[in-house]
Every structure is written in structure tokens, then in C-alpha cells.
Amino acid sequence: MPIDVLGSVLAAEEDKLLTCVHCGFGLPACPTYRRLGDENDSPRGRLYLMRAVVEGRLTPDDDAVTTHLDRCLGCRACEPVCPSGVRYGFLLERARALVAREAGTGFMARSALRVFGSRPLTRLVSAFGRILRAGGFARGLARALPRGLGRTRFALAMVAATARPALPPYRPDGGTGRRGDRVSARPGTGAIAGSGEVATGSVGSGGRRSSIVDRRSIRVAMLTGCVQDGLFRRVNEATRLVLEANGCEVVDVPEQVCCGALHAHNGALDGARSLARRNVRAFRDAGGEYVVVNAAGCGAMMKDYGELLAGDPLADDARALADGVRDLFELLAELGPVRGGPVPLRVTYDAPCHLHHGQGITQAPLDVLRTVPELELVPLHDADECCGGAGIYGMTHPGLGGRILDDKLAAIRSTGAAVVVTPNPGCMMQIGAGLALAGDDCAVLHPVELLAESYRRGAA
């Protein structure tokens, strides 16, 4: 049947669907197609299914539609290689909105949306997670449970992955921190820098202080996030310290809420719009030249607020806010980060999908990391391929998500790096869980933590 009652969701975007010429350029970029070899699990196959729904040849609750759209990671790796400029991520969210209305949403997705749609529930679940990870309980239990309880084991391992890791010890003579090196710890360098450990405004190396007084002070608001604030607060602390060290005044935004990314990716567009409206008001009232985001998925979502709230009374404010959103490394690269002290570690960088593909920010994190003295940055094979996390995908699709993760872990191991950095909490949890269950001692960090550590060492 033709989709007229639901036309405002996907049928209104038929012109964007028609942009696809089915050339196949996106197939080798698609993680699911590469593993399954099914045309329906490729970008053009899914776009063909969307067109079939709009044209009335299939219904949104058809098994072919629900199965293959659900298998999509939403990584958007097909977008940069598309010669026609198809906005696949945008269309996927509208298609999933149709599927959600007609076929419903799975229990796990419904539960996650309910939690992240409520600040009290988010705080409660985060507090429970912090209790589980305390004293290594989550890690120990994840390893002790039988393999038959795969999802439970992995969920516990993801919680364990949020614990503050110690930096591998490093030699004062400039050792690389490779796994297997015989190293001796330098006093006071075992843990990631926390609150108060960066000398803001004056950091340097070799006893020379690097001044930022000649820089124009920038007033910024920071998205603290839901998972980031609840389970990775140390990353937010490091972000604030690094921003202040680079001449930024960070203003508080107490009324901010979840960015809505998880809702949008799962087709709950009304929920995403509700959260976006609250954030638009909160950040507008807080002031600030920029909104700085340290989570890739959240940054991509907030940059789309103008389009998400098109036609809304807050549309103008939403567009203005979206124009002012900056990824943390996007801003730091533009400023030219202050130089800190040496961090002689072997590190590899994993590129989150919604930073690399969604926002097109491919070099800024690497450029900033290269400013850290003595940091050895090792290339990661297929660094821009999804880790299999994709929001809650690693939990809802443990088989396929696990295959994708295994390839990522193999690539990380091949680098011999002591640390893998990735600027997105979901990726940190997914990769960290995989490494923990495999008994691998490679630490997983947000790259801003290494920058903060560099500043601490430079100011010592």
C-alpha cells in the first residue's frame, strides 16, 4: 500500500532516496556487507528496501525491511565514498522511525531509550554501574561467568571498561611503553591525570612555561553527556582542564540533557526532538561562543539539531546552536594546542564512525596527539571501520557485532601499542570489553586523557 499516512516521515524524503544510482561504491565500505555478503545488507540494498516501502511494494513491518535495516550499524562509512552524495544516515533514521511505528522496537532498545530519556533514570543506572565496577567486581564476574551467558558477560565487561585505567609505566630515559618492554615506573606517573592536576594557563616542557596570555579568551559551553558524565567523568574533567589550559573559559550548563543520538538512531525521532529542544534552550541561555563536545556520536547529533527541529518554534535557535558545535579536537586543532610534557608511550588511534564519517573530522585528533612530546603514534589498520559498538548494537547483535569487534581487536594487537585511544564513550566500552574478556592488558583511553597527562607532566 502507498505510504500516505506516514508520508511525513520517509516519503517526504523520496528525492533523497532517488539520489542513489546503485553504483555499488558503498559495498566495500560497509562492515555488514563485508561480513555477510548479502546485497540486502549493503547501503544500496537497504536504500532499495526504503524505496520499496515508499512506493508501496513493501510495508514497514515486512521481515525483509525490519531485518536488514536492523542489521545496519549506522556507521555512515558509505557516505564519504558515495559519488552521488546520498545522505544515508539521515534516511536510515527516517526509515527506522517508520519501522518503529509499524513493527515496534525491541525490548533492549526500548529500555535504553527510557533510561536515557530521563535524567533521574540515567543517574540511577550510572550509579549502579559505578557500584558494579568498584573494586574490579564487574571485571571479575565477567570473566567468571560461563560463555553461555554471553550478553551478561559482555555487559559486565563493558561496565568494567569504564574504570579508570593506569597508564603503563614509562622510563625516564624515553622508553616507548610497548607491551613487553622492561620498564621502571617514574614516581607519580601511574594514573591518569584527574581534577586539579593540570596547571591551567601555563604548561610546558623542560622547565619552560608556555604562556597563553597572548590568545584571545574563548567562552565555551561543554556537553557533559549522559554515559560520559555517569561513567567517564574523568574524561570530562580532563576535557575541562585541557580547554582551560588552552585559554577557554568553560561555562556550566546545568539544565542540559542527553543529546538524543540513541533515540534518533533507533527511530524515536519524537524523543530525540524533545531532548534537542531542552538542550537548545539550556545552551542558548548559558551563552558561549561554541558548544564543545568530547563524544563523537553526540557531536554529530548536535550538529544536526537545525535539521532535526526544522519547522519547530526553536528552529532558528537550533540552527544557531548547531553552527556553534565543535568537536573537542576540531577546536584544539584550530587553536593550536599548548605543548605539554613528554608521554613516551606507544599509542594507536581508533576513529569513531560519527567523528570520521559523520562529521568528516579525520585528522584533527591525530594532529593534536602528535603535539605530545615523545608519544609514538602507530597507525591502526582499518582505523575508520566500526568497532561493532554502534550505540547498543554490540548488545542487540552480539554475533555480528562480535565478529566486527574481533577484527578490530586483532588490528589493535598487531600494532603492539600499550594504549588505544578513541574519542567516544561507546567505542571505549566496546573495545575495552573485548580486550578485557580476552585478557589483553592494552589500556583504552580517550585521547584527551593523554593530553591532560602531558600537561600534568609538563607542569610538574
Coordinates of C-alpha atoms in Angstrom, one line a residue, residues 25-32 34-35 73-82 296 348-363 365-366 378-390 404-405 407-409 411-412 415 420-424 427 431:
F25 CA 30.8 2.1 -4.3
G26 CA 29.5 1.8 -0.8
L27 CA 29.6 -2.0 -0.6
P28 CA 33.3 -2.4 0.3
A29 CA 33.0 0.3 2.9
C30 CA 30.0 -1.4 4.6
P31 CA 31.0 -3.6 7.6
T32 CA 27.9 -5.8 7.4
R34 CA 31.8 -7.3 4.0
R35 CA 31.0 -10.0 6.6
L73 CA 25.3 -0.3 12.3
G74 CA 24.5 3.2 11.2
C75 CA 28.2 3.9 10.9
R76 CA 27.8 6.0 7.8
A77 CA 31.0 4.7 6.2
C78 CA 29.2 4.6 2.9
E79 CA 28.6 8.4 2.8
P80 CA 32.2 9.6 2.2
V81 CA 32.6 7.2 -0.7
C82 CA 29.2 7.9 -2.3
A296 CA 31.8 11.7 18.6
T348 CA 47.3 3.7 18.4
Y349 CA 44.1 5.7 17.4
D350 CA 40.7 4.2 16.6
A351 CA 38.5 6.6 14.6
P352 CA 34.8 6.7 15.9
C353 CA 32.4 6.4 13.0
H354 CA 30.4 9.6 13.8
L355 CA 33.6 11.6 14.0
H356 CA 35.3 10.2 11.0
H357 CA 32.4 9.6 8.7
G358 CA 29.6 11.6 10.3
Q359 CA 31.4 14.8 10.9
G360 CA 34.3 14.4 8.5
I361 CA 36.9 15.1 11.2
T362 CA 39.7 12.7 10.2
Q363 CA 43.0 14.5 11.0
P365 CA 42.7 14.2 16.7
L366 CA 45.9 12.8 15.1
V378 CA 51.2 3.9 15.4
P379 CA 48.8 3.6 12.5
L380 CA 45.8 1.2 13.0
H381 CA 44.7 -1.0 10.1
D382 CA 41.1 -0.1 9.2
A383 CA 41.1 2.5 11.9
D384 CA 38.0 4.1 10.4
E385 CA 35.9 0.9 10.4
C386 CA 33.3 0.5 13.1
C387 CA 34.2 -1.4 16.2
G388 CA 30.8 -3.1 16.4
G389 CA 29.5 -1.0 19.3
A390 CA 27.2 1.4 17.4
I404 CA 33.4 -6.9 13.7
L405 CA 34.9 -6.3 17.2
D407 CA 38.7 -7.8 13.7
K408 CA 39.2 -4.5 15.5
L409 CA 40.9 -6.2 18.4
A411 CA 44.2 -4.9 14.4
I412 CA 44.9 -3.3 17.7
T415 CA 50.3 -2.5 16.5
V420 CA 44.4 2.5 22.2
V421 CA 42.7 5.9 22.2
T422 CA 39.2 6.6 20.8
P423 CA 37.1 9.8 21.4
N424 CA 33.7 8.2 22.0
C427 CA 33.7 2.8 21.4
I431 CA 36.8 -2.1 22.6

